[in-house]
């Protein structure tokens, strides 16, 4: 158990067949706390040979153990892991807060969710039921029995981003274990520490060594040999759209799940509860400094309430406490790197040069970007059409329902949206018309619970996560028929 304060500097290599292996000769990558640049760990990158070993281990453990491990055993391991994680929640929360630069209160929220993902997976492991097929529905099907069985696929390649380093890794690992697969995980090189802690915790919970192997280093070096290896049967990626679609091409005919980015629309009608909507956007556009794939980005507000809404939102954002991520009262931390903050600042400057105006924020101090409201934008500005991934919202007034739906859909992305209105008919009609993987009514786009189907359309991805739905994507429905003779 580590202390309450700073985590000790670690050497992170590859986790192969349950063992930590450090290659002294490979590329080293520093892992720093984005808040104060403290050096937290040094990654000794995995080599191509390590990638192959990780896959071989996962393949062997799948063949020898995991595919035949009974459901009650898989369920028990996941349940024990949930208990251990809950016991160590503070250690994990501090680790995430430090490696990702996440305010400690938000990091604790990530642990609460991660515990639930393990609990849900533990429950789902026992519910992998198939169905009996009525065989004589088809001509010639008389005197036959047919049924389906959900079966594992084998080795799953899991590649994850920096922003929810523990929970997004678990969204792949926990369903994989629930159904009897094994995993090779490639965590984000900016935030690998929580995955290493998770690996050790899973072993302690009883997971066979080698059922989860971890390779560390840059994606550009490690992901191609990982996803193209014939022993890998499923690729599950969460990260940016550009990298995701590239990986889909590399993986060729393998089943692939892509959980990618967006520029989430939120639509506020004049009959909405404006105070509630302003609170929702103040949270949903700015939690973890706007670095969530479903962060509110394009905020469409009806002209009749536009001024009232923006004034209220500005007031709320100016009260957000920015600063030390270990402070219990901090609400807004830094962005993941100074480069990321500079990129966002440049997009704001470009928009302003083209006529946009800033209601609040727009300033940068190192990797901190002040919470920003930008107005008078047009659809071709990066702050509107690209994924901003920063503490910033673009305000767009509207007065016509049909036109605002068209504007909200006028994007390459389609992950989640929010609609705020007290008219239930309008709410459902709009939910049907929005080209999104999910739509919230009277809730902000960023809201996610770990059991509902989650995943985008268009450029935002393919397939679904959310424990039960991830299990479906990581398994096959096998038909078994019997002819009675
Ligand atoms: P990223 O795409 O840069 O990195 C994600 C993973 O891909 C990392 O492990 C990285 O090492 C690897 N990678 C990077 N470049 C690669 C390359 N050229 N080839 C192969 N692998 C490569 O994403 P990020 O900056 O860590 O995370 C932010 C992005 O993730 C945002 O776009 C965000 O919207 C998205 N995201 C999506 C979801 C979702 O569930 N839809 C959730 C969280 C984050």
Coordinates of C-alpha atoms and ligand atoms in Angstrom, one line a residue:
X1 CA 0.0 0.0 0.0
X2 CA 1.4 3.4 -1.0
X3 CA 1.2 6.4 1.2
X4 CA -1.4 9.2 1.0
X5 CA 1.1 11.6 -0.7
X6 CA 3.2 11.3 -3.8
X7 CA 3.6 8.0 -5.5
X8 CA 7.1 6.7 -5.7
X9 CA 8.9 6.9 -9.0
X10 CA 8.4 3.6 -10.8
X11 CA 10.0 1.6 -13.5
X12 CA 7.4 0.3 -15.9
X13 CA 8.1 -2.3 -18.4
X14 CA 6.0 -5.1 -19.8
X15 CA 3.7 -7.4 -17.8
X16 CA 4.1 -10.8 -19.3
X17 CA 2.6 -14.0 -17.8
X18 CA 2.2 -12.3 -14.5
X19 CA 5.8 -11.0 -14.3
X20 CA 7.2 -7.5 -14.6
X21 CA 9.9 -7.4 -17.2
X22 CA 12.0 -4.3 -17.8
X23 CA 14.1 -3.9 -20.9
X24 CA 17.0 -1.6 -20.1
X25 CA 17.9 -1.1 -23.8
X26 CA 14.6 0.1 -25.2
X27 CA 13.1 3.6 -25.6
X28 CA 12.4 5.3 -22.2
X29 CA 9.3 7.5 -21.8
X30 CA 8.8 9.8 -18.9
X31 CA 5.4 9.8 -17.1
X32 CA 4.8 13.2 -15.5
X33 CA 2.1 14.7 -13.3
X34 CA 0.5 17.2 -15.7
X35 CA -0.2 19.5 -12.7
X36 CA 3.4 20.0 -11.5
X37 CA 5.5 18.1 -14.0
X38 CA 6.8 15.8 -11.2
X39 CA 8.4 12.7 -12.7
X40 CA 6.1 9.7 -11.6
X41 CA 7.5 6.8 -13.6
X42 CA 9.8 5.8 -16.4
X43 CA 8.4 3.5 -19.1
X44 CA 11.0 1.1 -20.5
X45 CA 9.1 0.4 -23.7
X46 CA 8.1 -3.0 -24.7
X47 CA 10.0 -4.5 -27.7
X48 CA 8.3 -6.3 -30.7
X49 CA 9.5 -9.5 -29.0
X50 CA 7.6 -8.5 -25.8
X51 CA 4.5 -7.9 -27.9
X52 CA 4.8 -11.4 -29.4
X53 CA 5.4 -12.9 -25.9
X54 CA 2.4 -11.1 -24.5
X55 CA 0.2 -12.5 -27.3
X56 CA 1.6 -16.0 -27.0
X57 CA 1.0 -16.0 -23.2
X58 CA -2.5 -14.7 -23.7
X59 CA -3.1 -17.4 -26.3
X60 CA -1.8 -20.2 -24.2
X61 CA -3.7 -19.2 -21.1
X62 CA -6.8 -18.9 -23.2
X63 CA -6.4 -22.4 -24.6
X64 CA -5.3 -24.0 -21.4
X65 CA -7.4 -22.2 -18.8
X66 CA -9.7 -19.3 -19.5
X67 CA -11.9 -20.8 -22.2
X68 CA -12.8 -23.7 -19.9
X69 CA -12.9 -21.8 -16.6
X70 CA -16.4 -22.1 -15.2
X71 CA -18.7 -19.1 -15.1
X72 CA -18.8 -19.1 -11.3
X73 CA -15.0 -19.0 -11.2
X74 CA -14.8 -16.0 -13.6
X75 CA -17.6 -14.3 -11.7
X76 CA -15.7 -14.9 -8.4
X77 CA -12.5 -13.4 -9.7
X78 CA -14.3 -10.3 -10.9
X79 CA -16.2 -10.0 -7.6
X80 CA -12.9 -10.3 -5.6
X81 CA -11.3 -7.7 -7.8
X82 CA -14.2 -5.3 -7.2
X83 CA -13.7 -5.8 -3.4
X84 CA -10.0 -5.2 -3.6
X85 CA -10.4 -2.1 -5.7
X86 CA -12.9 -0.7 -3.3
X87 CA -10.5 -1.3 -0.4
X88 CA -7.7 0.4 -2.3
X89 CA -9.8 3.1 -3.8
X90 CA -7.8 6.0 -2.3
X91 CA -4.4 4.6 -3.6
X92 CA -5.9 4.2 -7.1
X93 CA -7.6 7.6 -7.0
X94 CA -4.3 9.4 -6.0
X95 CA -2.5 7.5 -8.8
X96 CA -5.0 8.6 -11.4
X97 CA -5.1 12.1 -10.1
X98 CA -1.3 12.3 -10.4
X99 CA -0.8 10.5 -13.7
X100 CA -3.7 12.2 -15.6
X101 CA -3.7 15.6 -13.7
X102 CA -7.3 14.9 -12.7
X103 CA -8.8 16.7 -9.7
X104 CA -8.8 14.2 -6.8
X105 CA -12.6 14.3 -6.3
X106 CA -13.1 13.4 -10.0
X107 CA -10.5 10.6 -9.7
X108 CA -12.5 9.1 -6.8
X109 CA -15.5 9.2 -9.1
X110 CA -13.6 7.2 -11.7
X111 CA -12.8 4.5 -9.0
X112 CA -16.4 4.3 -8.0
X113 CA -17.3 3.6 -11.6
X114 CA -14.5 1.1 -12.1
X115 CA -15.7 -0.9 -9.0
X116 CA -19.1 -1.0 -10.6
X117 CA -17.7 -2.2 -13.9
X118 CA -16.1 -5.1 -12.1
X119 CA -19.3 -5.9 -10.2
X120 CA -21.5 -5.7 -13.4
X121 CA -19.0 -8.0 -15.2
X122 CA -19.1 -10.4 -12.3
X123 CA -22.9 -10.6 -12.5
X124 CA -22.9 -10.8 -16.3
X125 CA -20.5 -13.7 -16.3
X126 CA -23.4 -15.9 -14.9
X127 CA -25.9 -14.6 -17.4
X128 CA -24.4 -15.7 -20.7
X129 CA -27.5 -17.6 -21.8
X130 CA -28.3 -18.6 -25.3
X131 CA -31.7 -19.6 -26.6
X132 CA -33.6 -22.5 -27.9
X133 CA -34.4 -22.2 -31.6
X134 CA -37.8 -23.4 -32.8
X135 CA -36.3 -25.6 -35.5
X136 CA -39.5 -26.7 -37.2
X137 CA -40.4 -23.1 -38.1
X138 CA -38.5 -23.8 -41.2
X139 CA -39.6 -26.5 -43.8
X140 CA -37.5 -29.6 -43.1
X141 CA -36.7 -28.6 -39.5
X142 CA -39.0 -31.3 -38.0
X143 CA -37.5 -33.5 -35.3
X144 CA -34.5 -31.3 -34.7
X145 CA -33.3 -29.3 -31.8
X146 CA -31.3 -26.1 -32.1
X147 CA -29.8 -23.8 -29.5
X148 CA -27.3 -21.0 -29.2
X149 CA -24.3 -20.7 -26.9
X150 CA -22.3 -17.5 -26.2
X151 CA -18.6 -18.5 -26.6
X152 CA -15.4 -16.5 -26.1
X153 CA -13.2 -15.4 -29.1
X154 CA -9.7 -15.8 -27.6
X155 CA -7.1 -13.1 -27.3
X156 CA -8.5 -9.5 -27.2
X157 CA -6.2 -6.6 -28.1
X158 CA -7.2 -3.7 -25.9
X159 CA -5.8 -0.2 -26.6
X160 CA -6.8 2.7 -24.3
X161 CA -6.5 6.5 -24.0
X162 CA -5.3 8.7 -21.2
X163 CA -8.5 10.4 -20.0
X164 CA -10.1 7.6 -17.9
X165 CA -7.0 5.3 -17.6
X166 CA -8.5 2.8 -15.2
X167 CA -12.2 2.7 -16.1
X168 CA -11.7 2.5 -19.8
X169 CA -9.1 -0.3 -19.5
X170 CA -11.7 -2.1 -17.3
X171 CA -14.4 -1.6 -19.9
X172 CA -12.4 -4.0 -22.0
X173 CA -10.7 -6.3 -19.4
X174 CA -13.7 -7.0 -17.2
X175 CA -16.1 -8.1 -20.1
X176 CA -13.3 -10.1 -21.6
X177 CA -12.8 -12.0 -18.4
X178 CA -16.5 -12.4 -17.9
X179 CA -16.9 -14.3 -21.1
X180 CA -13.6 -16.3 -20.9
X181 CA -11.2 -14.3 -23.2
X182 CA -7.7 -13.2 -22.4
X183 CA -6.2 -9.8 -23.0
X184 CA -3.2 -7.9 -24.2
X185 CA -3.6 -4.3 -23.0
X186 CA -1.7 -1.3 -24.5
X187 CA -2.5 1.6 -22.1
X188 CA -1.9 5.2 -23.1
X189 CA 1.8 6.0 -22.6
X190 CA 0.8 9.2 -20.7
X191 CA -1.1 7.2 -18.0
X192 CA 0.2 3.7 -17.6
X193 CA 0.5 3.5 -13.8
X194 CA -3.0 2.6 -12.9
X195 CA -3.0 -0.2 -15.4
X196 CA 0.0 -1.7 -13.8
X197 CA -1.7 -1.5 -10.4
X198 CA -4.8 -3.1 -11.9
X199 CA -2.8 -6.0 -13.3
X200 CA -1.4 -6.8 -9.9
X201 CA -4.8 -6.5 -8.3
X202 CA -6.3 -8.9 -10.8
X203 CA -3.7 -11.5 -10.1
X204 CA -4.4 -11.1 -6.4
X205 CA -8.1 -11.6 -7.1
X206 CA -7.2 -15.0 -8.6
X207 CA -6.9 -14.3 -12.3
X208 CA -4.5 -16.8 -13.9
X209 CA -1.1 -15.2 -14.7
X210 CA -1.0 -14.3 -18.4
X211 CA -4.8 -13.9 -18.8
X212 CA -4.0 -10.2 -18.9
X213 CA -0.6 -9.1 -20.2
X214 CA 0.4 -5.4 -20.6
X215 CA 2.7 -3.9 -23.2
X216 CA 3.9 -0.3 -22.6
X217 CA 5.2 2.3 -25.0
X218 CA 4.1 4.4 -28.0
X219 CA 1.1 3.1 -29.9
X220 CA 2.8 3.8 -33.2
X221 CA 5.5 1.2 -32.4
X222 CA 3.4 -1.5 -30.6
X223 CA -0.1 -1.4 -32.0
X224 CA 0.6 -2.7 -35.5
X225 CA 2.4 -5.9 -34.4
X226 CA -0.3 -6.3 -31.8
X227 CA -3.5 -6.1 -34.0
X228 CA -2.0 -7.8 -37.0
X229 CA -0.9 -10.9 -35.1
X230 CA -3.1 -13.9 -36.2
X231 CA -3.5 -15.1 -32.6
X232 CA -5.4 -11.9 -31.8
X233 CA -9.1 -12.5 -32.5
X234 CA -10.7 -9.2 -31.5
X235 CA -9.5 -5.5 -31.4
X236 CA -11.0 -3.1 -29.0
X237 CA -9.8 0.5 -29.2
X238 CA -10.8 3.7 -27.3
X239 CA -9.1 6.9 -28.4
X240 CA -9.0 9.5 -31.1
X241 CA -10.8 9.0 -34.4
X242 CA -7.8 9.3 -36.6
X243 CA -5.9 6.6 -34.8
X244 CA -9.0 4.4 -34.4
X245 CA -9.9 4.3 -38.1
X246 CA -6.2 3.6 -38.9
X247 CA -6.2 0.6 -36.5
X248 CA -9.4 -0.7 -38.2
X249 CA -7.6 -0.8 -41.5
X250 CA -4.6 -2.6 -39.9
X251 CA -6.9 -5.2 -38.2
X252 CA -8.5 -6.1 -41.6
X253 CA -11.1 -8.8 -41.3
X254 CA -10.9 -9.0 -37.4
X255 CA -13.9 -7.8 -35.4
X256 CA -13.1 -4.3 -34.2
X257 CA -14.8 -2.0 -31.6
X258 CA -13.9 1.6 -31.9
X259 CA -14.9 4.1 -29.2
X260 CA -13.8 7.5 -30.6
X261 CA -14.3 11.2 -30.2
X262 CA -17.0 13.7 -30.9
X263 CA -18.1 17.3 -30.8
X264 CA -21.2 16.7 -28.8
X265 CA -24.3 18.9 -29.4
X266 CA -26.5 20.0 -26.6
X267 CA -29.8 21.7 -27.5
X268 CA -31.6 24.0 -25.0
X269 CA -35.1 25.0 -25.8
X270 CA -36.9 28.1 -24.4
X271 CA -39.2 25.8 -22.3
X272 CA -36.3 24.1 -20.6
X273 CA -35.4 24.6 -16.9
X274 CA -32.6 27.1 -17.7
X275 CA -30.9 26.9 -14.3
X276 CA -30.8 23.1 -14.5
X277 CA -29.5 23.3 -18.1
X278 CA -26.8 25.8 -17.2
X279 CA -25.6 23.7 -14.3
X280 CA -25.6 20.6 -16.6
X281 CA -23.4 22.4 -19.2
X282 CA -21.1 23.9 -16.6
X283 CA -20.4 20.3 -15.5
X284 CA -20.7 18.6 -18.8
X285 CA -18.4 20.8 -20.8
X286 CA -15.7 21.3 -18.1
X287 CA -15.4 18.1 -16.1
X288 CA -11.8 16.8 -16.4
X289 CA -11.0 20.1 -18.3
X290 CA -13.4 19.1 -21.1
X291 CA -11.2 16.0 -21.9
X292 CA -14.1 13.5 -22.2
X293 CA -15.3 12.1 -25.6
X294 CA -18.8 13.2 -24.9
X295 CA -18.0 16.7 -23.4
X296 CA -20.6 19.3 -24.3
X297 CA -19.0 21.3 -27.1
X298 CA -21.6 22.8 -29.4
X299 CA -24.3 24.3 -27.3
X300 CA -27.4 25.4 -29.3
X301 CA -29.7 27.8 -27.3
X302 CA -33.0 29.1 -28.4
X303 CA -32.9 32.8 -29.1
X304 CA -35.6 33.7 -26.5
X305 CA -33.4 32.4 -23.6
X306 CA -29.9 32.7 -25.2
X307 CA -28.8 35.8 -23.2
X308 CA -30.2 34.5 -19.9
X309 CA -28.6 31.1 -20.5
X310 CA -25.1 32.4 -21.5
X311 CA -25.1 34.9 -18.6
X312 CA -25.9 32.2 -16.1
X313 CA -23.3 29.8 -17.6
X314 CA -20.6 32.5 -17.5
X315 CA -21.4 33.2 -13.8
X316 CA -21.1 29.5 -13.0
X317 CA -17.9 29.0 -14.9
X318 CA -16.2 32.0 -13.3
X319 CA -16.9 30.3 -9.9
X320 CA -15.1 27.1 -10.8
X321 CA -12.0 26.6 -8.7
X322 CA -8.9 25.9 -10.8
X323 CA -5.6 24.7 -9.4
X324 CA -3.9 21.9 -7.4
X325 CA -5.4 18.6 -8.4
X326 CA -4.7 17.1 -5.0
X327 CA -6.8 19.8 -3.3
X328 CA -10.2 18.5 -2.2
X329 CA -11.9 21.7 -3.4
X330 CA -10.3 21.9 -6.9
X331 CA -12.9 21.6 -9.7
X332 CA -10.7 22.2 -12.8
X333 CA -7.2 21.0 -13.4
X334 CA -4.7 21.2 -16.2
X335 CA -5.0 19.7 -19.6
X336 CA -3.0 16.6 -20.2
X337 CA 0.0 18.5 -21.7
X338 CA 0.9 22.0 -22.4
X339 CA 0.9 21.2 -26.1
X340 CA -2.7 20.1 -25.8
X341 CA -3.6 23.4 -24.1
X342 CA -1.6 25.4 -26.8
X343 CA -3.5 23.6 -29.5
X344 CA -6.9 24.5 -28.0
X345 CA -5.7 28.1 -27.4
X346 CA -4.7 28.4 -31.1
X347 CA -8.1 27.2 -32.2
X348 CA -9.7 29.9 -30.1
X349 CA -7.3 32.5 -31.5
X350 CA -8.1 31.3 -35.1
X351 CA -11.8 31.5 -34.4
X352 CA -11.5 35.0 -33.0
X353 CA -9.5 36.1 -36.1
X354 CA -12.5 34.9 -38.2
X355 CA -15.0 36.9 -36.1
X356 CA -15.8 34.8 -33.0
X357 CA -15.9 36.5 -29.6
X358 CA -15.0 35.3 -26.2
X359 CA -17.6 35.8 -23.4
X360 CA -15.3 34.4 -20.7
X361 CA -11.9 32.6 -20.5
X362 CA -9.8 32.1 -23.6
X363 CA -6.6 32.5 -21.6
X364 CA -3.9 29.9 -21.0
X365 CA -1.3 29.5 -18.2
X366 CA 1.0 26.6 -19.0
X367 CA -1.3 23.6 -19.4
X368 CA -4.3 25.3 -17.7
X369 CA -6.9 26.8 -20.1
X370 CA -9.4 29.0 -18.4
X371 CA -13.0 27.7 -18.8
X372 CA -14.1 29.4 -22.1
X373 CA -17.4 30.4 -23.7
X374 CA -16.9 31.3 -27.4
X375 CA -19.7 33.0 -29.4
X376 CA -20.4 34.2 -32.9
X377 CA -18.9 31.0 -34.3
X378 CA -19.5 29.5 -37.7
X379 CA -19.7 25.8 -38.7
X380 CA -16.3 25.7 -40.4
X381 CA -14.3 26.9 -37.3
X382 CA -12.2 24.2 -35.6
X383 CA -13.9 25.0 -32.3
X384 CA -17.2 23.8 -33.9
X385 CA -16.4 21.1 -36.4
X386 CA -13.4 19.4 -34.8
X387 CA -13.2 17.6 -31.4
X388 CA -12.1 20.4 -29.1
X389 CA -11.3 18.2 -26.1
X390 CA -10.7 21.2 -23.9
X391 CA -12.6 23.2 -21.2
X392 CA -14.5 25.2 -23.8
X393 CA -18.1 25.5 -25.3
X394 CA -19.2 27.1 -28.5
X395 CA -22.6 28.9 -28.2
X396 CA -24.9 28.8 -31.2
X397 CA -28.3 30.6 -31.0
X398 CA -31.3 29.1 -32.9
X399 CA -35.0 29.8 -33.4
X400 CA -36.2 26.9 -35.6
X401 CA -36.5 23.3 -34.4
X402 CA -35.9 21.6 -37.8
X403 CA -32.9 23.8 -38.5
X404 CA -31.2 23.1 -35.2
X405 CA -31.6 19.3 -35.7
X406 CA -29.9 19.7 -39.1
X407 CA -27.1 21.8 -37.5
X408 CA -26.6 19.3 -34.7
X409 CA -26.4 16.5 -37.3
X410 CA -24.1 18.5 -39.6
X411 CA -20.9 16.8 -38.3
X412 CA -18.7 13.8 -39.0
X413 CA -19.3 12.7 -35.4
X414 CA -22.2 11.1 -33.6
X415 CA -21.6 9.9 -30.1
X416 CA -24.0 11.4 -27.6
X417 CA -26.2 14.5 -27.4
X418 CA -28.3 16.4 -24.8
X419 CA -31.7 17.9 -25.4
X420 CA -33.2 20.2 -22.8
X421 CA -37.0 20.8 -23.0
X422 CA -40.1 20.3 -21.0
X423 CA -42.1 19.2 -24.0
X424 CA -42.0 15.4 -24.0
X425 CA -43.2 15.0 -27.6
X426 CA -40.5 17.3 -28.9
X427 CA -37.9 15.5 -26.8
X428 CA -38.7 12.1 -28.2
X429 CA -39.1 13.4 -31.8
X430 CA -35.7 15.0 -31.6
X431 CA -34.1 12.0 -30.0
X432 CA -35.2 10.0 -33.0
X433 CA -33.8 12.5 -35.5
X434 CA -30.4 13.0 -34.0
X435 CA -27.8 10.9 -35.7
X436 CA -26.1 9.8 -32.4
X437 CA -25.3 6.6 -30.6
X438 CA -27.1 8.0 -27.5
X439 CA -29.4 10.9 -26.7
X440 CA -30.1 12.3 -23.2
X441 CA -33.2 14.3 -22.5
X442 CA -32.8 17.0 -19.8
X443 CA -29.3 15.7 -19.2
X444 CA -26.0 16.7 -20.7
X445 CA -24.2 14.7 -23.3
X446 CA -21.3 13.8 -21.1
X447 CA -23.4 11.6 -18.7
X448 CA -22.4 8.0 -18.9
X449 CA -23.3 5.0 -16.7
X450 CA -21.3 1.9 -17.2
X451 CA -24.2 -0.6 -17.9
X452 CA -26.0 1.2 -20.8
X453 CA -24.9 0.7 -24.4
X454 CA -22.4 3.3 -25.3
X455 CA -20.7 3.9 -28.6
X456 CA -21.0 6.2 -31.6
X457 CA -22.1 6.3 -35.2
X458 CA -20.4 7.9 -38.2
X459 CA -16.8 8.9 -37.4
X460 CA -17.3 8.4 -33.7
X461 CA -16.9 4.6 -33.9
X462 CA -18.4 1.2 -34.3
X463 CA -19.7 -1.3 -31.8
X464 CA -20.8 -0.7 -28.2
X465 CA -19.4 -0.8 -24.7
X466 CA -21.2 -0.9 -21.5
X467 CA -20.5 -4.3 -19.8
X468 CA -23.2 -6.5 -21.3
X469 CA -22.8 -4.9 -24.8
X470 CA -19.0 -5.2 -24.7
X471 CA -19.4 -8.9 -23.8
X472 CA -21.6 -9.3 -27.0
X473 CA -18.8 -7.7 -29.0
X474 CA -16.2 -10.0 -27.5
X475 CA -18.0 -13.3 -28.0
X476 CA -19.6 -15.3 -30.7
X477 CA -23.1 -16.7 -30.7
X478 CA -22.5 -20.3 -31.7
X479 CA -25.4 -22.5 -33.1
X480 CA -25.6 -26.1 -32.1
X481 CA -28.2 -28.3 -33.9
X482 CA -29.3 -31.9 -33.2
X483 CA -31.1 -34.2 -35.6
X484 CA -33.2 -36.7 -33.8
X485 CA -32.7 -40.1 -35.5
Ligands
LIG1 P1 -5.0 8.7 -28.8 O1 -5.8 8.2 -30.0 O2 -3.9 9.6 -29.1 O3 -4.4 7.4 -28.0 C1 -5.1 6.3 -27.7 C2 -4.2 5.1 -27.7 O4 -3.8 4.9 -29.1 C3 -3.0 5.2 -26.9 O5 -2.8 3.9 -26.2 C4 -1.9 5.5 -27.8 O6 -0.6 5.0 -27.4 C5 -2.4 4.8 -29.1 N1 -1.9 5.5 -30.3 C6 -1.6 6.8 -30.5 N2 -1.1 7.0 -31.8 C7 -1.1 5.8 -32.4 C8 -0.8 5.4 -33.7 N3 -0.3 6.2 -34.6 N4 -0.9 4.1 -34.0 C9 -1.4 3.2 -33.1 N5 -1.7 3.5 -31.8 C10 -1.6 4.8 -31.5 O7 -6.1 9.2 -27.8 P2 -5.8 10.0 -26.4 O8 -5.3 11.4 -26.7 O9 -5.1 9.1 -25.5 O10 -7.3 10.1 -25.9 C11 -8.2 11.1 -26.3 C12 -9.1 10.6 -27.4 O11 -9.8 9.5 -27.0 C13 -10.2 11.6 -27.8 O12 -10.4 11.7 -29.1 C14 -11.4 11.1 -27.1 O13 -12.7 11.5 -27.6 C15 -11.2 9.6 -27.2 N6 -12.0 8.9 -26.2 C16 -13.1 8.2 -26.6 C17 -13.9 7.5 -25.7 C18 -15.1 6.7 -26.1 O14 -15.6 5.9 -25.3 N7 -15.7 7.0 -27.2 C19 -13.5 7.6 -24.4 C20 -12.4 8.3 -24.0 C21 -11.6 8.9 -24.9

